[in-house]
Short mmCIF file of C-alpha atoms and ligand atoms in Angstrom, two decimals:
data_model
loop_
_atom_site.label_atom_id
_atom_site.label_comp_id
_atom_site.label_asym_id
_atom_site.label_seq_id
_atom_site.Cartn_x
_atom_site.Cartn_y
_atom_site.Cartn_z
CA MET A 50 151.78 5.54 268.90
CA ALA A 51 152.16 4.17 265.39
CA LEU A 52 149.97 1.28 264.32
CA ALA A 53 152.05 -1.84 265.08
CA MET A 54 150.44 -4.52 262.93
CA PRO A 55 151.67 -5.17 259.38
CA VAL A 56 149.47 -3.87 256.56
CA VAL A 57 149.44 -5.95 253.37
CA TRP A 58 148.85 -4.17 250.09
CA SER A 59 148.74 -4.53 246.31
CA ASP A 60 148.63 -1.70 243.77
CA ARG A 61 146.85 -4.08 241.42
CA HIS A 62 143.49 -3.30 243.07
CA ARG A 63 143.37 -0.28 240.74
CA LEU A 64 143.05 -2.56 237.71
CA HIS A 65 139.44 -3.18 238.77
CA ASP A 66 137.06 -0.38 237.89
CA PRO A 67 133.52 -1.78 237.99
CA GLY A 68 132.28 1.20 235.99
CA GLY A 69 129.08 1.45 238.02
CA GLU A 70 126.41 -1.15 238.68
CA VAL A 71 123.21 -2.23 237.01
CA TRP A 72 120.48 -1.79 239.58
CA VAL A 73 116.83 -2.54 238.72
CA GLY A 74 117.94 -2.59 235.12
CA VAL A 75 119.54 0.84 235.16
CA ARG A 76 123.28 1.53 235.00
CA ILE A 77 124.09 3.82 237.92
CA PRO A 78 127.39 5.04 239.40
CA GLY A 79 128.74 2.43 241.78
CA THR A 80 130.30 2.96 245.18
CA GLU A 81 132.95 0.20 245.12
CA VAL A 82 135.52 2.52 243.51
CA PRO A 83 139.35 2.32 243.37
CA ASP A 84 139.69 5.39 245.61
CA ARG A 85 138.37 3.35 248.56
CA ALA A 86 141.58 1.39 249.08
CA ASP A 87 143.77 4.40 248.37
CA ARG A 88 141.95 6.43 251.05
CA ILE A 89 142.52 3.64 253.59
CA ARG A 90 146.19 3.42 252.58
CA ASP A 91 146.61 7.18 253.05
CA ALA A 92 145.12 7.08 256.57
CA LEU A 93 147.32 4.14 257.59
CA ILE A 94 150.49 5.73 256.19
CA GLU A 95 149.60 8.83 258.19
CA ALA A 96 149.33 6.59 261.28
CA GLY A 97 152.86 5.27 260.70
CA ALA A 98 151.87 1.74 259.68
CA GLU A 99 154.38 -0.54 257.97
CA PHE A 100 153.30 -1.79 254.53
CA PHE A 101 154.14 -5.16 252.95
CA GLY A 102 153.60 -6.00 249.29
CA ALA A 103 151.41 -9.06 248.75
CA ALA A 104 153.27 -12.23 247.78
CA ARG A 105 151.86 -14.19 244.85
CA GLN A 106 150.02 -17.25 246.17
CA ARG A 107 149.46 -20.66 244.63
CA ASP A 108 146.16 -21.42 242.94
CA ASP A 109 145.54 -24.18 245.55
CA ALA A 110 144.75 -21.46 248.09
CA VAL A 111 142.02 -20.12 245.78
CA LEU A 112 140.72 -23.62 245.02
CA ALA A 113 140.39 -24.26 248.77
CA VAL A 114 137.33 -21.99 248.76
CA HIS A 115 136.13 -21.86 245.12
CA ASP A 116 135.14 -24.32 242.40
CA ARG A 117 137.52 -24.52 239.49
CA ALA A 118 134.61 -23.69 237.17
CA LEU A 119 134.20 -20.26 238.81
CA ILE A 120 137.93 -19.56 238.61
CA ASP A 121 138.03 -20.63 234.96
CA TYR A 122 135.05 -18.42 234.21
CA LEU A 123 136.27 -15.29 236.01
CA SER A 124 139.74 -15.52 234.50
CA THR A 125 138.41 -15.64 230.93
CA ALA A 126 135.08 -13.78 231.14
CA TRP A 127 136.35 -10.42 229.92
CA ASP A 128 138.26 -11.83 226.93
CA ASP A 129 135.29 -13.98 225.96
CA TRP A 130 132.91 -11.01 226.25
CA GLU A 131 135.10 -8.90 224.00
CA ALA A 132 135.73 -11.74 221.54
CA ALA A 133 131.97 -12.23 221.25
CA GLY A 134 131.71 -8.61 220.07
CA LEU A 135 129.48 -7.53 222.96
CA THR A 136 131.49 -4.37 223.52
CA THR A 137 130.42 -3.22 220.05
CA GLU A 138 126.99 -4.83 219.65
CA PRO A 139 125.06 -3.96 221.81
CA GLY A 140 127.94 -1.80 223.09
CA GLN A 141 128.24 -3.06 226.68
CA ASP A 142 131.69 -2.23 228.12
CA ARG A 143 131.37 -4.55 231.12
CA VAL A 144 130.30 -8.19 231.57
CA VAL A 145 126.67 -8.07 232.76
CA PRO A 146 124.30 -11.07 233.06
CA TYR A 147 120.84 -11.04 231.49
CA VAL A 148 119.59 -14.61 232.20
CA PHE A 149 120.22 -16.55 235.40
CA ALA A 150 120.66 -20.21 236.34
CA HIS A 151 117.65 -19.96 238.64
CA PRO A 152 116.87 -23.12 240.67
CA GLY A 153 113.33 -22.95 239.29
CA LEU A 154 114.74 -24.01 235.92
CA GLY A 155 115.74 -27.39 237.35
CA ASP A 156 118.88 -28.80 238.84
CA LYS A 157 120.70 -29.95 235.71
CA LEU A 158 121.56 -26.73 233.94
CA ALA A 159 124.06 -26.38 231.10
CA VAL A 160 126.84 -23.83 231.13
CA PRO A 161 125.65 -21.57 228.28
CA THR A 162 127.63 -21.46 225.04
CA ALA A 163 126.93 -17.77 224.42
CA ALA A 164 129.23 -15.42 226.36
CA SER A 165 126.26 -13.11 226.93
CA ALA A 166 124.35 -15.88 228.71
CA ARG A 167 127.31 -17.51 230.47
CA ALA A 168 127.58 -14.60 232.92
CA GLY A 169 124.25 -15.57 234.48
CA TYR A 170 125.47 -19.09 235.26
CA PHE A 171 128.10 -17.65 237.64
CA ALA A 172 126.73 -14.25 238.73
CA TYR A 173 123.75 -13.99 241.03
CA ASP A 174 123.09 -10.28 240.54
CA THR A 175 123.46 -7.53 237.93
CA MET A 176 125.39 -5.17 240.23
CA THR A 177 128.77 -6.86 240.04
CA LEU A 178 130.20 -5.75 236.73
CA LEU A 179 133.37 -7.31 235.36
CA GLY A 180 135.85 -5.37 233.22
CA PRO A 181 139.27 -5.84 231.63
CA GLY A 182 141.28 -5.72 234.90
CA THR A 183 138.77 -7.32 237.25
CA TRP A 184 140.25 -10.81 237.32
CA GLU A 185 143.79 -9.62 237.96
CA ALA A 186 142.65 -7.29 240.75
CA ALA A 187 140.43 -9.93 242.39
CA ARG A 188 143.29 -12.44 242.27
CA ALA A 189 145.63 -9.83 243.78
CA ALA A 190 143.13 -9.23 246.60
CA MET A 191 143.38 -12.95 247.39
CA ASP A 192 147.17 -12.58 247.47
CA VAL A 193 146.79 -9.71 249.95
CA ALA A 194 144.50 -11.69 252.29
CA LEU A 195 146.61 -14.85 252.08
CA THR A 196 149.85 -12.94 252.70
CA ALA A 197 148.30 -11.40 255.82
CA ALA A 198 147.30 -14.89 257.01
CA GLN A 199 150.84 -16.06 256.30
CA LEU A 200 152.31 -13.27 258.44
CA VAL A 201 150.06 -14.30 261.33
CA LEU A 202 150.98 -17.98 260.93
CA ALA A 203 154.62 -16.84 261.06
CA GLY A 204 154.02 -15.17 264.44
CA ALA A 205 152.55 -11.69 263.95
CA PRO A 206 149.76 -11.29 266.56
CA ALA A 207 147.61 -9.54 263.94
CA ALA A 208 147.82 -8.42 260.32
CA TYR A 209 145.55 -6.27 258.16
CA ALA A 210 144.76 -7.14 254.54
CA CYS A 211 144.00 -3.86 252.74
CA CYS A 212 142.26 -5.43 249.76
CA ARG A 213 139.64 -4.68 247.12
CA PRO A 214 137.49 -5.77 245.42
CA PRO A 215 135.78 -7.13 248.56
CA GLY A 216 134.97 -10.83 248.89
CA HIS A 217 132.46 -11.89 251.52
CA HIS A 218 129.48 -12.16 249.15
CA ALA A 219 131.27 -14.59 246.80
CA THR A 220 130.26 -18.24 247.33
CA ARG A 221 132.14 -21.34 246.23
CA SER A 222 130.48 -21.29 242.82
CA ALA A 223 129.03 -17.81 242.27
CA PHE A 224 129.92 -14.11 242.47
CA GLY A 225 127.86 -11.04 243.39
CA GLY A 226 127.50 -8.14 245.79
CA SER A 227 130.58 -6.37 244.35
CA CYS A 228 132.62 -9.51 245.22
CA TYR A 229 134.37 -12.00 242.89
CA LEU A 230 136.68 -14.11 245.08
CA ASN A 231 136.18 -14.56 248.81
CA ASN A 232 139.32 -13.09 250.41
CA THR A 233 138.04 -13.59 253.96
CA ALA A 234 137.26 -17.28 253.36
CA ALA A 235 140.68 -17.85 251.78
CA ALA A 236 142.39 -16.29 254.83
CA ALA A 237 140.30 -18.49 257.16
CA ALA A 238 141.19 -21.63 255.18
CA ARG A 239 144.87 -20.69 255.31
CA MET A 240 144.68 -20.32 259.12
CA ARG A 241 143.42 -23.90 259.58
CA PRO A 242 146.77 -25.28 260.83
CA LEU A 243 146.09 -23.34 264.05
CA GLY A 244 142.99 -25.46 264.75
CA GLU A 245 139.40 -24.20 264.83
CA ILE A 246 139.00 -20.78 263.16
CA ALA A 247 136.30 -18.18 263.79
CA VAL A 248 135.21 -15.63 261.19
CA VAL A 249 133.50 -12.53 262.61
CA ASP A 250 131.91 -10.42 259.87
CA LEU A 251 131.28 -6.77 260.82
CA ASP A 252 130.29 -5.56 257.34
CA ALA A 253 126.85 -3.93 257.26
CA HIS A 254 125.69 -6.69 254.89
CA HIS A 255 125.41 -10.38 255.74
CA GLY A 256 128.52 -12.35 254.79
CA ASN A 257 126.54 -14.85 252.75
CA GLY A 258 129.46 -16.13 250.69
CA THR A 259 131.59 -16.97 253.72
CA GLN A 260 128.60 -18.54 255.47
CA ALA A 261 127.88 -20.75 252.44
CA ILE A 262 131.51 -21.80 251.96
CA PHE A 263 131.86 -23.03 255.55
CA TYR A 264 128.24 -24.01 256.29
CA ASP A 265 128.99 -27.73 256.56
CA ASP A 266 132.43 -27.26 258.07
CA ALA A 267 132.64 -27.75 261.84
CA GLU A 268 136.24 -26.45 261.94
CA VAL A 269 135.42 -22.92 260.75
CA ARG A 270 132.68 -21.13 262.67
CA THR A 271 131.18 -18.13 260.89
CA GLY A 272 129.36 -15.23 262.55
CA SER A 273 127.94 -12.05 261.06
CA VAL A 274 126.26 -8.90 262.39
CA HIS A 275 124.41 -6.99 259.68
CA VAL A 276 121.30 -5.09 258.72
CA ASP A 277 118.28 -7.41 258.71
CA PRO A 278 117.73 -8.79 255.20
CA GLY A 279 114.09 -9.20 256.21
CA ALA A 280 113.85 -5.40 256.47
CA GLY A 281 114.61 -5.15 252.75
CA TRP A 282 118.40 -5.20 252.56
CA PHE A 283 121.00 -7.05 250.48
CA PRO A 284 121.59 -10.02 250.28
CA HIS A 285 117.79 -10.32 250.73
CA PHE A 286 117.54 -14.14 250.46
CA VAL A 287 119.83 -15.11 253.36
CA GLY A 288 121.33 -13.75 256.57
CA PHE A 289 118.57 -14.68 259.03
CA ALA A 290 119.10 -15.77 262.63
CA SER A 291 117.58 -19.18 261.88
CA GLU A 292 120.58 -20.12 259.69
CA THR A 293 122.66 -21.98 262.25
CA GLY A 294 124.03 -24.77 260.08
CA HIS A 295 125.21 -27.58 262.31
CA GLY A 296 125.79 -25.11 265.12
CA ALA A 297 128.80 -23.38 263.58
CA ASN A 298 127.01 -20.40 262.01
CA HIS A 299 125.68 -17.41 263.92
CA ASN A 300 123.78 -14.51 262.36
CA ILE A 301 122.75 -11.36 264.21
CA PRO A 302 120.45 -9.27 262.00
CA LEU A 303 119.80 -5.72 263.24
CA ALA A 304 116.98 -3.29 262.52
CA PRO A 305 117.78 -0.38 260.18
CA GLY A 306 118.88 2.60 262.26
CA THR A 307 120.70 0.50 264.87
CA GLY A 308 123.72 2.38 266.29
CA ASP A 309 126.57 1.76 268.72
CA GLU A 310 124.54 0.30 271.56
CA GLY A 311 122.79 -2.48 269.65
CA TRP A 312 125.69 -3.11 267.27
CA LEU A 313 128.32 -3.38 270.03
CA ALA A 314 126.11 -5.76 272.01
CA ALA A 315 126.04 -7.96 268.88
CA VAL A 316 129.82 -7.69 268.45
CA GLU A 317 130.28 -8.78 272.07
CA GLU A 318 127.97 -11.73 271.48
CA LEU A 319 130.02 -12.75 268.41
CA ALA A 320 133.30 -12.33 270.33
CA ALA A 321 132.06 -14.62 273.12
CA TRP A 322 130.91 -17.10 270.50
CA ALA A 323 134.33 -16.97 268.75
CA ARG A 324 136.29 -17.51 271.97
CA PRO A 325 136.80 -21.32 271.68
CA ALA A 326 138.58 -20.87 268.33
CA ARG A 327 142.38 -20.84 267.94
CA GLY A 328 142.46 -18.17 265.24
CA LEU A 329 140.27 -15.24 264.22
CA VAL A 330 139.48 -13.67 260.85
CA VAL A 331 137.59 -10.37 260.95
CA ALA A 332 135.69 -9.40 257.81
CA LEU A 333 136.00 -5.66 258.33
CA GLY A 334 133.32 -3.73 256.51
CA VAL A 335 133.04 -0.16 257.76
CA ASP A 336 129.77 0.40 255.91
CA ALA A 337 127.82 -0.01 259.18
CA ALA A 338 128.96 3.55 260.00
CA ALA A 339 126.42 6.36 260.06
CA GLY A 340 126.50 8.21 256.76
CA ASP A 341 127.58 5.26 254.63
CA PRO A 342 125.63 5.33 251.35
CA GLU A 343 125.05 1.54 251.28
CA SER A 344 123.58 0.86 254.71
CA PRO A 345 121.10 2.27 257.27
CA LEU A 346 123.13 1.33 260.37
CA THR A 347 124.47 4.26 262.40
CA VAL A 348 127.66 3.07 264.11
CA THR A 349 130.18 5.78 265.10
CA ALA A 350 133.97 5.89 264.81
CA ALA A 351 134.11 5.32 268.59
CA GLY A 352 131.91 2.26 268.03
CA TYR A 353 134.41 0.78 265.57
CA ARG A 354 137.22 1.48 268.06
CA ALA A 355 135.27 -0.30 270.81
CA ALA A 356 134.55 -3.27 268.49
CA GLY A 357 138.29 -3.54 267.84
CA ARG A 358 138.99 -3.62 271.58
CA THR A 359 136.35 -6.30 272.13
CA LEU A 360 137.84 -8.58 269.47
CA GLY A 361 141.44 -7.72 270.41
CA ARG A 362 140.76 -8.86 273.98
CA LEU A 363 140.29 -12.40 272.65
CA ARG A 364 144.07 -12.37 272.04
CA LEU A 365 143.70 -14.82 269.19
CA PRO A 366 146.01 -14.78 266.17
CA THR A 367 143.99 -12.35 264.04
CA VAL A 368 143.74 -11.52 260.35
CA ILE A 369 141.63 -8.49 259.49
CA VAL A 370 140.37 -8.51 255.89
CA GLN A 371 138.86 -5.39 254.29
CA GLU A 372 135.29 -5.76 253.01
CA GLY A 373 132.86 -2.86 252.38
CA GLY A 374 132.77 0.81 253.41
CA TYR A 375 131.82 3.42 250.84
CA ASP A 376 132.05 6.90 252.30
CA LEU A 377 135.38 8.09 250.92
CA ASP A 378 135.76 10.89 253.44
CA THR A 379 135.54 8.60 256.48
CA ILE A 380 136.61 5.13 255.30
CA GLY A 381 140.29 5.56 256.20
CA GLY A 382 139.61 6.93 259.67
CA LEU A 383 137.09 4.19 260.46
CA VAL A 384 139.54 1.43 259.51
CA LEU A 385 142.27 3.08 261.60
CA GLU A 386 139.92 3.29 264.61
CA PHE A 387 139.14 -0.41 264.38
CA LEU A 388 142.77 -1.51 263.96
CA THR A 389 143.82 0.74 266.84
CA GLY A 390 141.09 -0.83 268.97
CA ILE A 391 142.42 -4.33 268.12
CA GLU A 392 145.86 -3.28 269.37
CA GLU A 393 144.46 -1.61 272.51
CA GLY A 394 142.55 -4.80 273.31
CA GLY A 395 145.21 -7.36 272.47
CA PHE A 396 148.68 -5.91 272.79
CA GLY A 397 148.21 -3.92 276.01
C1 LIG B 143 131.00 -5.84 250.12
C2 LIG B 143 129.74 -5.07 250.20
O1 LIG B 143 129.57 -4.25 251.09
N1 LIG B 143 128.84 -5.29 249.25
C3 LIG B 143 127.64 -4.56 249.31
C4 LIG B 143 126.77 -4.96 248.24
C5 LIG B 143 125.43 -4.38 248.45
N2 LIG B 143 125.02 -3.66 247.33
C6 LIG B 143 123.63 -3.42 247.39
C7 LIG B 143 123.29 -2.41 246.38
C8 LIG B 143 121.82 -2.17 246.39
C9 LIG B 143 121.46 -1.13 245.43
N3 LIG B 143 122.27 0.04 245.53
C10 LIG B 143 121.74 1.10 244.75
C11 LIG B 143 121.55 2.31 245.56
C12 LIG B 143 120.70 3.27 244.81
N4 LIG B 143 120.38 4.40 245.61
ZN1 LIG B 144 128.74 -4.29 252.91
#
């Protein structure tokens, strides 16, 4: 049986090549590479899925989840970096921060005049490099997620947004964790006409950006299962079970090494917790799979299929938004397993 749900796509993801990441001060090869989305696309074409080109969305939909200052910065950061001569002296071919607007500096901080310093007002890590095509690709990823939400509002039971760069680490005012704009949050905001929305984040890392964006919002409940930041994993500062907001946030941190049994129990807990909502957005990272280079969780392909069935059984209007997943040989198959599970659970 072919995959039934529409898949939304944009070729413009390829304009973003992070060119590696700066980790503990050293530039290393990154894992958030253009091939990721292409591998997923190949697997879904093979499965007979129908593809839809993303429709350009209004800036309002971006401003629903991000400050204008962040948008203004991201859309001009590369040009400003180049104009400041930083690509020649010191010879840095990506935007990389070197000072940060740390809260310890006080709470009234200026936006720096120097392009070299401005990056650290908006970025919270050194791993999320920005190049000449990053803005256009990140904006196109928003178009993909919002178009998928639109298809669901128009009556599709589910739609899959095949987007990169990922988004769930981007907050209202800051970017990081390989994310620039929060595609998942934008899809959730777009779904609001349905009533209360639940976001269930399956990425191996805590969805800190989405949590922060909706923390004070009773109409969007956010849940995340992820490797315990307290065990030494990104995003390190947040993602603990104690972060409940006003009752609309639910974190389930797992010990490194956790596999299907523990992970699926957490997914079931999040599904039960999402049940009162009228619409569902799944932040689908497949980096919790065993063998993924960015996480120590050990979920199997069958585990992702079972997670899809669990969430599909909610029979809520569902948008699935691609987040992480970095093993190129398995990423496509893992996504297909999950989407197939959604259909087995919800369309049967
Ligand atoms: C969307 C998403 O999955 N973002 C993940 C960001 C987590 N990146 C953490 C990278 C930590 C350092 N990686 C260097 C590995 C060196 N062996
Ligand atoms: Zn991740």
